[in-house]
Coordinates of C-alpha atoms and ligand atoms in Angstrom, one line a residue:
X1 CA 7.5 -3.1 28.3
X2 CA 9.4 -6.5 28.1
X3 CA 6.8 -9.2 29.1
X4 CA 7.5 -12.8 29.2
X5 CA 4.3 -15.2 30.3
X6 CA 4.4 -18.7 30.9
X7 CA 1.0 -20.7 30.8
X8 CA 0.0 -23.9 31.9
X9 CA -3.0 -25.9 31.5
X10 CA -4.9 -24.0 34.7
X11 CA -5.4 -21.0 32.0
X12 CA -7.6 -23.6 29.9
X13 CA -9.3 -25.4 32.6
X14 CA -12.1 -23.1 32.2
X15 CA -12.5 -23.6 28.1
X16 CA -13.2 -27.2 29.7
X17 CA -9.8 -28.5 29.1
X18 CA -8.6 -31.1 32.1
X19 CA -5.4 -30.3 33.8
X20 CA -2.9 -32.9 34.6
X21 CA -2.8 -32.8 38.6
X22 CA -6.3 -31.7 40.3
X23 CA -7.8 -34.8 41.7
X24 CA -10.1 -35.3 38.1
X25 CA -6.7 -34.9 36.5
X26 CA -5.1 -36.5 33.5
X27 CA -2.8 -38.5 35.3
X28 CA -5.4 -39.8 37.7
X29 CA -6.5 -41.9 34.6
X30 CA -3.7 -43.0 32.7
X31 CA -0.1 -43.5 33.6
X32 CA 2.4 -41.4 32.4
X33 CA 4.8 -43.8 31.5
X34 CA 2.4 -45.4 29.5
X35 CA 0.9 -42.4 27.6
X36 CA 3.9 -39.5 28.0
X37 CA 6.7 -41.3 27.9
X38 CA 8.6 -42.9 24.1
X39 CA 9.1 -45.8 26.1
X40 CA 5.2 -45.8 26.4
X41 CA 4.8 -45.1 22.6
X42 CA 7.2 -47.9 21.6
X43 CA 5.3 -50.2 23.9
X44 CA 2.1 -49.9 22.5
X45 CA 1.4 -46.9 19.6
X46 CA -2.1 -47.4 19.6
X47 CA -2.7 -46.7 23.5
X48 CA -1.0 -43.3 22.7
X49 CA -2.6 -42.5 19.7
X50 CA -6.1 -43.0 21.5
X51 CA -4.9 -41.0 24.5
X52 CA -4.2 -38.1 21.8
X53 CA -6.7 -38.7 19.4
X54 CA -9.5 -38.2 22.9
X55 CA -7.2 -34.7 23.9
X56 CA -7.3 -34.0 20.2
X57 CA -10.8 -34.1 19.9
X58 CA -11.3 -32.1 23.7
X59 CA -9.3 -29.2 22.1
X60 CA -11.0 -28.8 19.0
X61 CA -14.7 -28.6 21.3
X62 CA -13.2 -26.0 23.3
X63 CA -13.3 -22.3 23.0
X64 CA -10.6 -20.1 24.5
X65 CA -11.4 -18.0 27.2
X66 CA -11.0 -14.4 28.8
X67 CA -7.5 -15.6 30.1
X68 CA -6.6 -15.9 26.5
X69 CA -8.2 -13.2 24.6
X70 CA -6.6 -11.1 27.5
X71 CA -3.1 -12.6 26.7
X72 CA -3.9 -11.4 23.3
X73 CA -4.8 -7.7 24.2
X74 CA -1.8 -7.7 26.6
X75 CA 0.3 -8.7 23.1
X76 CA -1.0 -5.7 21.4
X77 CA 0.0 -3.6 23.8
X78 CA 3.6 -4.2 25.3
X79 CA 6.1 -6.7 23.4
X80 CA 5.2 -9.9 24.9
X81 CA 6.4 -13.1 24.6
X82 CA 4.0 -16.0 25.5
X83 CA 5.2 -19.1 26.0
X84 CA 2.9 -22.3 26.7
X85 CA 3.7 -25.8 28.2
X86 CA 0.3 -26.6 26.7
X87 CA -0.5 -28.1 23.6
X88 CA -3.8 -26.9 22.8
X89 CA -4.5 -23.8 20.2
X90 CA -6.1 -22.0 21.9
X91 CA -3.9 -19.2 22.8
X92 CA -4.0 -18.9 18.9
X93 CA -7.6 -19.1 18.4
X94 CA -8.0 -16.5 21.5
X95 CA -6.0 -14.4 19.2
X96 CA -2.6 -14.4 20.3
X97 CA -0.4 -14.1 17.3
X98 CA 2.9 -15.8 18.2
X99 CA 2.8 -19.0 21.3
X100 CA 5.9 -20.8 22.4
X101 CA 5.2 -24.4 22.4
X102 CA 7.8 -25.7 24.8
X103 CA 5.4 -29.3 24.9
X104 CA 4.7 -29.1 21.3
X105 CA 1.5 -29.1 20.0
X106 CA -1.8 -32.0 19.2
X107 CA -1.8 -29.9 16.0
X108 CA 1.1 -31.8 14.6
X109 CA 1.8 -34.8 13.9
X110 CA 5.8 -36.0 14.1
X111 CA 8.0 -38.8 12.1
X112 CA 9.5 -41.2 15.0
X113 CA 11.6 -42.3 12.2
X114 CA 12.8 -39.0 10.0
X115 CA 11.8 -36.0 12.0
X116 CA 9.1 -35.0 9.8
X117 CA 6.3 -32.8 10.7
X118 CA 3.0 -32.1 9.3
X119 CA -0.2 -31.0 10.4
X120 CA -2.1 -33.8 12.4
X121 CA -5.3 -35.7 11.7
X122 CA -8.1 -35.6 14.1
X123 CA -7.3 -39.3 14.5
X124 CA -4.0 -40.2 14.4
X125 CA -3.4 -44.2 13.9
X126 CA -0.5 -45.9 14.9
X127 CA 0.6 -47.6 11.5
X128 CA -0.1 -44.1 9.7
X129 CA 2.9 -44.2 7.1
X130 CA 5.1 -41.2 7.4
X131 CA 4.3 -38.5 4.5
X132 CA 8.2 -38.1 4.1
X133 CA 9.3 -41.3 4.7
X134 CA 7.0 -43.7 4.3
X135 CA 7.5 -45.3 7.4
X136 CA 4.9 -46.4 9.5
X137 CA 6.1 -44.5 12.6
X138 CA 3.7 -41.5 13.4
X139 CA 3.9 -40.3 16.7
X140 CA 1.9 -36.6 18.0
X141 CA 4.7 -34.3 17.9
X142 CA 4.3 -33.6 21.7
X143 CA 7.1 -33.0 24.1
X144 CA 7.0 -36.7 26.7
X145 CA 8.9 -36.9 30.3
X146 CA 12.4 -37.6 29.2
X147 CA 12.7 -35.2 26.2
X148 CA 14.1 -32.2 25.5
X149 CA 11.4 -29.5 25.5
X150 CA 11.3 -27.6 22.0
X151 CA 12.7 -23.6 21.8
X152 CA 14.8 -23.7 25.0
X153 CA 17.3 -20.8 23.5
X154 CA 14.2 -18.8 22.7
X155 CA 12.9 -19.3 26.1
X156 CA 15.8 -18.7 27.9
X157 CA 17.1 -15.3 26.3
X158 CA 13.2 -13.8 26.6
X159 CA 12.9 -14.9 30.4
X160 CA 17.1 -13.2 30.3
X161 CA 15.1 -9.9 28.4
X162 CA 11.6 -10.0 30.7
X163 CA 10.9 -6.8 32.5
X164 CA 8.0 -8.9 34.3
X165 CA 7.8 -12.6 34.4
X166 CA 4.4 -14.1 34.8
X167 CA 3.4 -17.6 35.4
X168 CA -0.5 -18.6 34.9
X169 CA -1.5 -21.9 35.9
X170 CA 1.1 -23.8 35.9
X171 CA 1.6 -26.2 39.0
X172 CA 5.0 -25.6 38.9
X173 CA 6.2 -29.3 39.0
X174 CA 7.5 -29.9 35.5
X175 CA 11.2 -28.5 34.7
X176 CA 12.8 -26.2 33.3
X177 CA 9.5 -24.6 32.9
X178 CA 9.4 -24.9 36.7
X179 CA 12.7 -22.9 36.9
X180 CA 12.0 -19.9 34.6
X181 CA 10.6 -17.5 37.5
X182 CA 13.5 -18.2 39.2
X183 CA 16.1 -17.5 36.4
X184 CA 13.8 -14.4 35.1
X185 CA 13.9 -12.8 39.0
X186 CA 17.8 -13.6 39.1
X187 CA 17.7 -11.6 35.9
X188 CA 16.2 -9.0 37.4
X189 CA 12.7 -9.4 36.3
X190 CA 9.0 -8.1 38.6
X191 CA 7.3 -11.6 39.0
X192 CA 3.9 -12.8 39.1
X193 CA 2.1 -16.0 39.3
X194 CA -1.6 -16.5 38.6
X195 CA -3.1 -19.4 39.7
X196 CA -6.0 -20.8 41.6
X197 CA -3.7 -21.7 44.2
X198 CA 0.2 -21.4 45.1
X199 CA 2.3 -23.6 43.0
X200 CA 5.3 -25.8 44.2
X201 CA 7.7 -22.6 43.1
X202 CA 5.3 -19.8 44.4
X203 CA 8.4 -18.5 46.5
X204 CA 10.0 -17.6 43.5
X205 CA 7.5 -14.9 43.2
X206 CA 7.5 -11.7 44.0
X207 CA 3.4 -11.2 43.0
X208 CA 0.4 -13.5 43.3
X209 CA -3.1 -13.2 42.2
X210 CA -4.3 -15.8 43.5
X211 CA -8.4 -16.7 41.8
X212 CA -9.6 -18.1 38.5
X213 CA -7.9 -17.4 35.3
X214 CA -10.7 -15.9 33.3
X215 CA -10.6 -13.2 36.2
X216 CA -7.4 -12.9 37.8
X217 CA -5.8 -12.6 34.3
X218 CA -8.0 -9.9 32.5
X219 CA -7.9 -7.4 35.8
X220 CA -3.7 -8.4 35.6
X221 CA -3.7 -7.1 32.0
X222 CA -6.3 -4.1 32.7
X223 CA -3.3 -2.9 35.1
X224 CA -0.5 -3.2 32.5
X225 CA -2.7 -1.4 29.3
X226 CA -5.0 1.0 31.6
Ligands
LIG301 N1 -7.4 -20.8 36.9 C1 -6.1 -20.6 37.2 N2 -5.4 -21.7 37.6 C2 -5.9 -22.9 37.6 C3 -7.3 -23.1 37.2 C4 -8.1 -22.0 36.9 N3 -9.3 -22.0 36.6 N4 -7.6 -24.5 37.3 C5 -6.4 -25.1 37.7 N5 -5.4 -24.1 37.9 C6 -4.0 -24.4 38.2 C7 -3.8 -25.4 39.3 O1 -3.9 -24.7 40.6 C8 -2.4 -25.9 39.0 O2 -1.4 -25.1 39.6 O3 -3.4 -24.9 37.1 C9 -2.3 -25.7 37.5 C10 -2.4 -27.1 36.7 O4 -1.3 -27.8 37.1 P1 -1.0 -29.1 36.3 O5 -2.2 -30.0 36.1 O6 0.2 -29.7 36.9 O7 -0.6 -28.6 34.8 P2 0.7 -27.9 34.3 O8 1.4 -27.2 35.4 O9 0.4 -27.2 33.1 O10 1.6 -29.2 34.0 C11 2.9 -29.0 33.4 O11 3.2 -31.4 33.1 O12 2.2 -33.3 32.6 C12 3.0 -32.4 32.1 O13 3.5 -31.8 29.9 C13 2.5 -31.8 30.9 O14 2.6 -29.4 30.2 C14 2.3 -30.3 31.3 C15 3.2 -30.1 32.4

C-alpha cells in the first residue's frame, strides 16, 4: 500500500527533543524572527549559530524512539514515503532509509553566499569561510519562516499517490505542511493524525489516535503489517 507520513517534532519529544509550541517550547525562549528568520541571521550570525549549535548538540544526545523504529518497520513493509518538517536524524538513526526533509536538516551546513552544502560541524561559527567559496557566510542549511521549504514537487506528487495520509505530531500551524492532509484527502487518500492532542487541521482528518507517539504510532503500524 501507498503510504505517505508526515512528522513533526511531537514524534521526537519523547527521544528528549523540545517541540516548538508546548508551553516549555522553543519559541517560548527565543524569538523567531531572531533565530528562524534570514533577516535574524543577517542581523546577528552568531545568535543563530548558538541557537543551532545548542539544537545540534540536543540531537546528537538523543536516541530515536519507538515512533521511529516503527516508521522504519512500516517502510519495510508497504512503500512509504516519510516526510519530516524536523531537522533531527533521527528518523535515519531509527532506521528509516529514505526522510524527506522539507525544514532541512542541523546535519548540514549551507553557503549564504554560493549555495554550497556540506556536512555541518557540531559547532558551527559565524565567520566559518565557505569550503566552496571561501566566503565567510555559513549559515545551518535549515528551512526559516519566509523560505521556500526544500522537495515541494516530491511532496506534493506522493501526498497526489498516498493511499493513507498520516500526520504525527505536528501541530498543524506551519504551511504547506499544514495543508498536505487536506490536499492528500481531496486526492482521495484514508487520513490519520497522531498526536497527543488535536492539531489546528484535525478536521482534515478522517482518523485520530489521539496518545503519545512511542504508543499510538507502533499499535498504528501493528494494524497496517499484522
Ligand atoms: N507524542 C505525540 N505528539 C506529541 C508529543 C508526543 N509525545 N508531544 C507533543 N506532541 C505534539 C503536540 O501536541 C503538537 O501538536 O507535537 C506537536 C508539536 O507542535 P509544534 O511544537 O508546533 O511542532 P511542529 O508542528 O513540528 O512545528 C512545525 O514549525 O517552528 C516551525 O520549522 C519549525 O518544523 C517546525 C514547524
Amino acid at each position: 500500500m501507498r503510504i505517505t507520513v508526515l512528522t513533526g517534532a511531537g514524534i521526537s519529544a519523547e527521544s528528549g527533543i523540545r517541540t516548538f509550541r508546548a508551553t516549555d517550547g522553543l519559541w517560548e525562549e527565543h524569538r523567531i524572527e531572531d533565530v528562524a528568520t534570514p533577516e535574524g541571521f543577517h542581523r546577528d550570525p552568531a545568535l543563530v549559530h548558538r541557537f543551532y549549535n545548542l539544537r545540534r548538540a540536543d540531537a546528537a544526545r538523543a536516541q530515536p524512539n519507538a515512533a521511529h523504529r516503527a516508521l522504519a518497520r512500516l517502510a519495510r513493509h508497504h512503500q512509504l514515503t516519510l516526510i519530516t518538517q524536523n531537522v533531527d536524524d533521527l528518523h535515519e538513526r531509527g532506521g528509516s532509509p529514505e526522510v524527506i526533509h522539507m525544514h532541512g536538516s542541523l546535519l548540514d551546513a549551507l553557503c549564504a553566499g554560493c549555495g554550497h552544502r556540506w556536512p555541518a560541524s557540531l559547532v558551527m561559527r559565524a565567520p566559518d569561510p565557505c569550503p566552496g567559496c571561501g566566503k565567510p557566510l555559513t549559515r545551518p542549511d535549515i528551512v526559516w519562516f519566509g523560505e521556500i521549504p526544500y522537495h515541494m514537487e516530491r511532496i506534493w506528487a506522493a501526498v497526489e499517490a498516498a493511499e493513507i495520509f498520516a500526520a504525527i505530531g505536528t501541530s498543524g500551524q506551519v504551511w504547506p505542511a499544514a495543508g498536505l492532509a487536506q490536499h492528500a484527502r481531496r486526492a482521495g487518500a484514508r487520513t490519520v493524525e497522531l498526536n497527543l492532542a488535536a492539531s489546528a487541521v484535525a478536521g482534515d482528518f478522517a482518523e485520530h489516535r489521539t496518545g503519545p507517539a512511542t504508543e499510538v504510532v507502533p499499535a498504528w503500524v501493528d494494524a497496517l503489517c499484522g
